[in-house]
Coordinates of C-alpha atoms in Angstrom, one line a residue:
Chain A
M1 CA 0.7 -15.8 -10.0
T2 CA -2.7 -13.6 -9.7
T3 CA -2.7 -10.4 -7.8
A4 CA -5.5 -10.5 -5.2
I5 CA -6.2 -8.1 -2.4
A6 CA -6.6 -9.4 1.0
T7 CA -8.2 -6.9 3.4
Q8 CA -8.5 -7.5 7.1
N9 CA -11.8 -9.1 6.5
G10 CA -10.1 -11.8 4.9
P11 CA -8.6 -12.2 1.2
S12 CA -10.5 -11.0 -1.2
R13 CA -10.6 -9.5 -4.8
S14 CA -10.9 -5.8 -5.0
G15 CA -13.6 -4.5 -6.5
G16 CA -14.3 -2.2 -9.1
G17 CA -12.2 -3.8 -11.9
G18 CA -8.9 -4.7 -9.8
S19 CA -6.9 -1.7 -10.6
G20 CA -7.6 -0.4 -7.1
S21 CA -5.3 -3.2 -5.4
L22 CA -2.7 -2.7 -8.3
Y23 CA -2.4 0.9 -7.5
D24 CA -1.3 0.4 -4.1
V25 CA 1.5 -1.5 -5.4
L26 CA 2.8 0.8 -8.1
E27 CA 5.2 2.0 -6.0
L28 CA 7.1 -1.0 -5.5
I29 CA 7.0 -1.6 -9.3
L30 CA 8.8 2.0 -9.5
D31 CA 11.2 1.6 -6.2
R32 CA 11.9 -2.0 -5.8
G33 CA 12.7 -4.9 -8.1
L34 CA 15.9 -5.7 -9.6
V35 CA 18.2 -3.1 -11.0
I36 CA 21.2 -4.4 -13.1
D37 CA 23.9 -2.1 -13.8
A38 CA 24.5 -3.3 -17.5
F39 CA 21.3 -2.0 -18.4
V40 CA 19.7 1.8 -17.8
R41 CA 16.8 3.2 -16.5
V42 CA 14.3 5.3 -18.5
S43 CA 14.1 9.0 -16.9
L44 CA 11.5 9.1 -13.6
V45 CA 11.1 13.0 -14.0
G46 CA 7.4 13.7 -12.7
I47 CA 7.2 10.7 -10.4
E48 CA 6.7 12.5 -7.1
I49 CA 3.3 13.0 -8.3
L50 CA 2.5 9.4 -7.9
K51 CA 3.7 9.6 -4.3
I52 CA 1.6 12.6 -3.0
D53 CA 1.5 12.1 0.5
V54 CA -1.9 10.2 1.2
R55 CA -1.7 10.4 5.2
V56 CA -3.1 13.4 6.8
V57 CA -0.4 16.3 7.2
V58 CA -0.6 16.4 11.1
A59 CA 1.1 19.4 11.5
S60 CA -0.7 22.0 9.6
V61 CA -3.2 24.7 10.6
D62 CA -5.9 23.5 8.6
T63 CA -5.1 19.7 10.0
Y64 CA -5.4 21.5 13.8
L65 CA -8.7 23.0 12.8
R66 CA -10.0 20.0 11.4
F67 CA -9.0 17.9 14.6
A68 CA -10.4 20.6 17.0
E69 CA -13.9 20.4 14.7
A70 CA -13.8 16.7 15.0
C71 CA -13.3 17.1 18.7
N72 CA -16.4 19.1 18.6
R73 CA -18.4 16.2 17.0
L74 CA -17.0 13.4 18.5
D75 CA -16.9 13.5 21.8
L76 CA -20.7 14.3 22.7
E77 CA -21.4 10.6 23.1
S78 CA -18.1 9.3 24.1
G79 CA -18.8 8.2 27.9
P80 CA -16.1 6.6 29.7
N81 CA -17.5 3.1 29.1
K82 CA -17.3 3.6 25.0
D83 CA -14.8 1.5 23.4
P84 CA -12.4 4.5 22.1
G85 CA -11.9 2.7 18.3
L86 CA -15.4 2.8 17.6
P87 CA -16.7 6.2 17.3
D88 CA -20.5 6.5 18.0
I89 CA -21.7 9.1 15.8
V90 CA -23.3 9.7 12.6
G91 CA -23.6 13.4 12.0
S92 CA -25.3 14.1 8.8
V93 CA -24.3 10.9 6.8
T94 CA -27.4 8.6 7.2
E95 CA -26.3 4.7 6.2
S96 CA -28.4 3.5 9.3
G97 CA -28.3 -0.1 8.0
A98 CA -24.3 -0.4 8.4
R99 CA -25.2 0.0 12.4
G100 CA -25.9 -2.8 14.6
K101 CA -24.8 -5.8 16.9
T102 CA -22.3 -7.5 14.5
K103 CA -18.5 -6.8 13.7
G104 CA -19.2 -6.0 10.5
A105 CA -21.8 -3.6 11.3
L106 CA -19.6 -2.1 13.8
A107 CA -16.9 -1.3 11.3
G108 CA -19.4 0.2 9.2
A109 CA -20.1 2.6 11.8
A110 CA -16.5 3.7 11.9
E111 CA -16.2 3.5 8.0
T112 CA -19.3 6.0 8.2
V113 CA -17.8 8.6 10.5
S114 CA -14.7 8.3 8.4
E115 CA -16.2 8.9 5.2
A116 CA -18.0 12.0 6.6
F117 CA -14.9 13.6 7.7
R118 CA -13.2 13.2 4.7
S119 CA -16.3 14.8 3.1
K120 CA -16.4 11.6 0.9
T121 CA -19.9 10.5 -0.8
G122 CA -18.8 7.0 -1.0
D123 CA -22.5 6.2 -2.6
D124 CA -21.0 4.0 -5.4
D125 CA -20.3 1.0 -3.4
K126 CA -22.9 0.0 -1.1
E127 CA -22.8 -3.2 -1.7
S128 CA -19.5 -4.2 -1.0
A129 CA -18.3 -4.8 2.6
P130 CA -17.5 -1.4 4.8
R131 CA -13.6 -2.0 5.5
R132 CA -13.2 -2.8 1.5
R133 CA -15.2 0.8 0.7
T134 CA -12.6 2.4 3.0
S135 CA -9.8 1.1 1.2
S136 CA -11.7 2.0 -2.0
S137 CA -12.0 5.4 -1.1
A138 CA -8.6 5.6 0.0
S139 CA -7.3 4.2 -3.1
A140 CA -9.7 6.8 -5.2
R141 CA -8.2 9.8 -3.4
R142 CA -4.8 8.7 -4.4
R143 CA -5.7 7.6 -8.0
S144 CA -7.1 11.0 -8.2
S145 CA -4.0 12.4 -7.0
S146 CA -2.1 10.8 -9.7
S147 CA -4.4 11.5 -12.5
K148 CA -2.4 14.8 -13.3
E149 CA 0.4 12.5 -14.1
D150 CA -1.6 10.3 -16.9
D151 CA -3.1 13.2 -18.4
E152 CA 0.2 15.2 -19.0
Chain B
M1 CA 16.9 -2.1 -31.0
T2 CA 16.7 -1.2 -27.6
T3 CA 15.0 -3.8 -25.3
Y4 CA 12.8 -3.2 -22.4
V5 CA 13.4 -6.3 -19.6
Y6 CA 10.7 -7.3 -17.5
A7 CA 12.0 -10.4 -15.3
I8 CA 14.4 -13.3 -15.2
A9 CA 13.1 -16.4 -14.7
R10 CA 13.7 -20.5 -15.5
A11 CA 13.4 -21.2 -18.9
D12 CA 11.4 -24.4 -18.4
D13 CA 9.1 -22.4 -16.0
L14 CA 8.2 -20.2 -18.4
D15 CA 4.4 -20.8 -20.2
L16 CA 3.3 -17.0 -21.5
P17 CA -0.1 -16.5 -23.0
E18 CA 1.1 -16.0 -26.8
D19 CA -0.9 -12.8 -27.1
L20 CA 0.6 -11.5 -23.9
T21 CA 1.7 -7.5 -24.3
G22 CA 3.7 -4.8 -22.2
V23 CA 4.5 -1.6 -22.0
G24 CA 4.2 1.3 -24.7
D25 CA 1.0 2.2 -27.2
P26 CA 0.3 0.2 -28.9
A27 CA 1.8 -2.2 -26.7
R28 CA 4.6 -4.2 -27.5
P29 CA 4.7 -8.3 -27.9
V30 CA 6.3 -9.9 -25.2
R31 CA 8.9 -12.4 -26.1
V32 CA 12.0 -14.4 -24.2
V33 CA 15.6 -14.2 -24.6
K34 CA 17.0 -17.8 -23.0
H35 CA 20.5 -18.6 -22.0
D36 CA 20.7 -22.2 -21.1
D37 CA 18.6 -22.9 -18.3
L38 CA 17.7 -19.1 -17.6
A39 CA 15.7 -16.8 -19.7
A40 CA 14.8 -13.0 -19.5
V41 CA 11.2 -11.7 -20.5
V42 CA 11.6 -8.9 -22.6
A43 CA 9.9 -6.7 -25.2
E44 CA 10.8 -4.1 -27.8
A45 CA 11.4 -0.6 -25.9
P46 CA 9.2 1.7 -27.0
A47 CA 10.4 4.9 -27.4
G48 CA 10.2 8.1 -24.8
I49 CA 8.7 5.3 -21.8
R50 CA 7.6 7.2 -19.1
P51 CA 6.5 6.0 -15.8
K52 CA 2.6 6.6 -16.6
R53 CA 0.0 4.5 -14.7
R54 CA -1.0 2.4 -17.8
D55 CA 2.7 1.2 -18.2
L56 CA 3.3 0.4 -14.8
M57 CA 0.3 -1.8 -14.8
A58 CA 1.5 -3.5 -17.9
H59 CA 4.7 -4.3 -16.3
Q60 CA 3.2 -5.7 -13.1
R61 CA 1.1 -7.8 -15.6
V62 CA 3.7 -9.6 -17.5
V63 CA 5.8 -10.0 -14.7
D64 CA 2.7 -11.7 -12.9
A65 CA 2.2 -13.8 -16.0
A66 CA 6.1 -14.7 -15.9
A67 CA 5.6 -15.5 -12.2
S68 CA 2.6 -18.2 -13.1
N69 CA 4.6 -21.5 -13.1
G70 CA 7.5 -20.4 -10.8
P71 CA 9.8 -17.8 -9.1
V72 CA 10.8 -15.0 -10.9
L73 CA 13.2 -12.2 -10.1
P74 CA 10.9 -8.9 -11.3
M75 CA 12.9 -6.0 -13.0
R76 CA 12.5 -2.6 -11.7
F77 CA 10.1 -0.4 -14.2
G78 CA 11.7 0.8 -16.9
S79 CA 14.9 -1.1 -17.3
L80 CA 16.3 -0.9 -20.7
A81 CA 19.1 -3.2 -22.5
D82 CA 20.9 -1.9 -25.4
D83 CA 19.5 -5.0 -27.5
D84 CA 18.6 -8.5 -26.7
G85 CA 22.0 -9.7 -26.9
A86 CA 22.9 -7.3 -23.9
V87 CA 20.2 -9.5 -22.0
G88 CA 21.9 -12.5 -23.0
K89 CA 25.0 -11.8 -21.8
V90 CA 23.6 -10.3 -18.4
L91 CA 22.0 -14.1 -18.1
D92 CA 25.4 -15.4 -19.1
E93 CA 27.9 -13.6 -16.8
R94 CA 26.0 -14.1 -13.4
A95 CA 23.9 -16.9 -14.2
E96 CA 25.2 -18.8 -10.6
H97 CA 23.5 -15.6 -8.9
W98 CA 20.2 -15.6 -10.6
R99 CA 20.0 -19.4 -10.0
E100 CA 20.6 -18.7 -6.0
R101 CA 18.1 -16.0 -6.1
L102 CA 15.6 -18.0 -8.1
S103 CA 16.0 -20.7 -5.5
A104 CA 15.7 -18.8 -2.1
L105 CA 12.3 -17.3 -3.5
E106 CA 11.0 -20.7 -4.6
G107 CA 7.4 -20.9 -3.2
K108 CA 7.3 -17.3 -2.0
A109 CA 5.5 -14.4 -2.6
E110 CA 5.7 -10.7 -1.4
Y111 CA 2.6 -9.5 0.5
N112 CA 2.5 -5.4 1.0
L113 CA 0.9 -3.9 4.1
K114 CA -0.4 -0.5 4.5
A115 CA -1.7 1.0 7.6
V116 CA -3.7 4.1 8.4
H117 CA -5.6 5.5 11.2
R118 CA -9.1 5.9 11.1
T119 CA -9.2 9.7 11.6
D120 CA -11.9 10.2 13.8
A121 CA -11.7 7.0 15.5
V122 CA -8.2 7.6 16.4
I123 CA -9.5 11.2 17.5
H124 CA -12.0 9.4 19.8
Q125 CA -9.2 7.3 20.9
V126 CA -7.2 10.7 22.0
L127 CA -10.1 11.9 23.5
A128 CA -10.9 8.8 25.7
E129 CA -7.2 8.4 26.8
E130 CA -6.1 12.0 27.4
P131 CA -8.0 13.8 30.2
E132 CA -6.2 16.7 29.9
I133 CA -6.9 16.8 26.2
R134 CA -10.8 15.5 26.6
A135 CA -10.7 18.7 29.7
V136 CA -9.7 21.4 27.0
S137 CA -11.8 20.1 24.5
D138 CA -15.2 20.1 26.6
A139 CA -14.5 23.0 27.8
Q140 CA -14.3 24.7 24.4
R141 CA -17.4 23.0 23.3
T142 CA -19.1 24.2 26.6
A143 CA -18.1 27.6 25.8
G144 CA -19.9 27.4 22.0
G145 CA -16.5 26.1 20.3
G146 CA -13.9 28.4 21.5
T147 CA -12.1 31.3 19.7
H148 CA -9.9 30.9 16.6
E149 CA -6.7 30.4 18.8
D150 CA -8.8 27.9 21.2
K151 CA -9.3 25.7 18.1
L152 CA -5.9 26.0 17.0
R153 CA -4.3 24.6 20.8
L154 CA -6.8 21.8 20.8
G155 CA -6.0 21.0 17.5
E156 CA -2.2 21.0 18.0
M157 CA -2.9 19.1 21.2
V158 CA -4.7 16.5 19.1
A159 CA -2.5 16.1 16.5
A160 CA 0.5 15.7 18.8
A161 CA -1.3 13.0 20.3
V162 CA -2.4 11.4 17.0
N163 CA 1.4 11.6 16.0
A164 CA 2.4 9.8 19.3
R165 CA -0.1 6.9 18.1
E166 CA 1.3 6.9 14.4
K167 CA 4.7 5.8 15.9
R168 CA 3.5 3.6 18.6
D169 CA 0.8 1.7 16.0
A170 CA 3.8 1.4 13.7
E171 CA 5.9 -0.5 16.2
L172 CA 2.9 -2.2 17.2
V173 CA 1.9 -3.5 13.3
R174 CA 5.6 -4.6 12.6
E175 CA 6.1 -6.3 16.0
K176 CA 2.4 -8.3 15.5
L177 CA 3.5 -9.6 11.8
A178 CA 6.9 -9.6 11.6
G179 CA 7.5 -13.2 12.9
H180 CA 5.7 -14.8 10.3
A181 CA 7.6 -13.7 7.3
E182 CA 11.1 -15.2 6.3
A183 CA 12.1 -11.3 5.4
V184 CA 10.9 -8.2 6.2
Q185 CA 11.5 -5.0 4.1
S186 CA 10.3 -1.3 4.4
G187 CA 8.1 -0.3 1.6
P188 CA 9.2 3.0 -0.6
G189 CA 5.7 4.9 0.5
S190 CA 7.1 4.9 4.3
Q191 CA 6.6 8.5 4.7
A192 CA 2.9 8.3 3.6
W193 CA 1.7 5.6 5.3
I194 CA 1.9 5.0 9.3
A195 CA 3.4 1.7 7.9
D196 CA 4.1 0.2 4.6
L197 CA 5.9 -2.9 4.9
S198 CA 6.5 -6.0 2.6
F199 CA 6.8 -9.3 3.8
L200 CA 8.1 -12.7 2.3
L201 CA 5.7 -15.3 2.7
T202 CA 5.5 -19.0 1.8
A203 CA 1.9 -20.3 1.1
E204 CA 1.8 -21.6 4.4
S205 CA 3.3 -18.8 6.6
A206 CA 0.9 -16.2 4.4
G207 CA -2.5 -18.1 5.5
Q208 CA -1.1 -17.4 9.2
F209 CA 0.3 -13.8 8.2
L210 CA -3.6 -13.1 7.0
T211 CA -5.1 -14.4 9.9
A212 CA -2.7 -12.3 12.5
V213 CA -3.8 -9.1 10.2
D214 CA -7.3 -9.8 11.0
E215 CA -6.5 -10.1 14.9
L216 CA -4.6 -6.8 14.6
A217 CA -7.6 -5.1 12.7
R218 CA -10.3 -6.8 15.3
D219 CA -8.1 -5.4 18.4
H220 CA -7.0 -2.3 16.9
P221 CA -10.4 -1.0 15.2
H222 CA -8.6 2.8 14.5
L223 CA -6.1 1.2 12.0
E224 CA -7.1 0.5 8.6
L225 CA -5.1 -2.2 7.1
T226 CA -4.8 -2.8 3.6
V227 CA -2.9 -6.3 2.3
N228 CA -1.9 -6.8 -1.8
G229 CA -0.4 -9.8 -2.2
P230 CA 0.6 -12.4 -3.4
L231 CA 2.8 -10.2 -5.6
P232 CA 6.0 -11.1 -7.3
P233 CA 8.8 -10.5 -4.7
Y234 CA 9.8 -7.0 -5.8
S235 CA 11.4 -6.1 -2.5
F236 CA 13.2 -9.2 -2.3
V237 CA 15.3 -9.8 -5.4
E238 CA 18.5 -9.4 -3.5
P239 CA 19.5 -11.0 -0.4
A240 CA 18.6 -8.7 2.5
T241 CA 21.3 -6.8 3.8
A242 CA 22.0 -6.4 7.8
S243 CA 20.7 -3.2 7.7
A244 CA 17.6 -4.4 5.9
A245 CA 16.7 -7.7 7.9
P246 CA 13.6 -7.3 10.2
A247 CA 13.7 -5.6 13.2
V248 CA 11.9 -8.2 15.5

C-alpha cells in the first residue's frame, strides 16, 4: 500500500518530497491504531506541540480585527451577482496568470486571496495546481509549528 | 530486549524489503515474529524513543510496507513488548480475533479527509448572505474604517457567522461523503479542523468517494478539502462501537 495524497482535483502525489501528505496523518499514527494491553506505550509527553490548532481561533480580538479588515477589503467588489465563494480581489498579490475563465483559474483566484490574507509568500511552487498550493501552504504552517518538537 | 511492534498481519502476506528499517537513530532493522499463520512486524526498540516526526514517519513507512500484499492491523505509535516472546504470546492468545479483524479489513483502506474554510471566501459568503453584517461593513468603510470598537463589533459579528458556517459545513461534508464508506470515524484532530473524518473504503468505493469529494469542492469553493489515502486502517483496527458508527 502506498501513501498518496488526493486533493479535490483528483488523486495526486503531494509535492515537495512527499512528507507533506504524511504529516497530515501523523495524528492517526499517534492517536489511532491498535493498542494491546500486554504492551506498554512510550511516553507522549510533549505531543501537544504536534497538535497545535491550525484553524483560525475564531473568538479572539486579533481575529475580530482581521475579519473586520477583511470585510473592508473584500466587499469592495462583491456585487449582488457575484458568487460568494469566489472572492474577486487581488490586493497587492500579483498572480494574474491564475485568473481566467476555467475552473482551475477561478480556484487560483480564491487561492491568491487566501494567501494574501495569510501573508504567505507562496512563491516556491508556482508550477503546481492552485489547490495543491493551498494545501501545501497549510501543511507548511503546521510543519513549522511542530518543528520545535523535533528541535528539542 | 524490548521489542517495538509495528503491525500484525498474516504471515504469508508479508514480503518486506530486506533493508527495511524503522524508528530510532540509527534506524533499527525490521524483522518478523511469526506464530502459526499470524505475524507481527517488529524491531529492536531504541532506548528513550519519543514521538518525533522522523520516527512517526518511520513507523508509517514500515506499516505501509507491511500492507503491500494484504491486510494489516497497524499498531499505535510506540507500542513496546518486553521481548519477541511476549509478541508471540499476544499473537497466540488472541489469534481468532486477529484473524477476524484481518479478514474484515481485507481489500479496504482508510482515507482521511480534513476540511478548513478558505478564510476570505467564507467572509465573502457571509457578506453576501447576511445583509445586517453587510450593512455594518459598508457603513464602516464609508466612515473610513470605523473606530477600534466598531471594528471589534463587526469582527465579532463576522466571527459568529463564520462559526455557524463551520458547524453547517461540518455536517454537510459528513452527509455528502459518509454514504460511500463502510465505516466513518472522527479523526483525532477534530478540534483543529472544520471536519476531520476517516472513511473505510474499498478500491471501488474509493473512486466514488473521491468523485464525491471533487463535487463537494466544486459546489462549495469556500471549503478547502484535503484527502489522504489510501492509508493503513489505523482508525478501524477494532470493530466500530455503537457510538462510533457513522451518523448518517
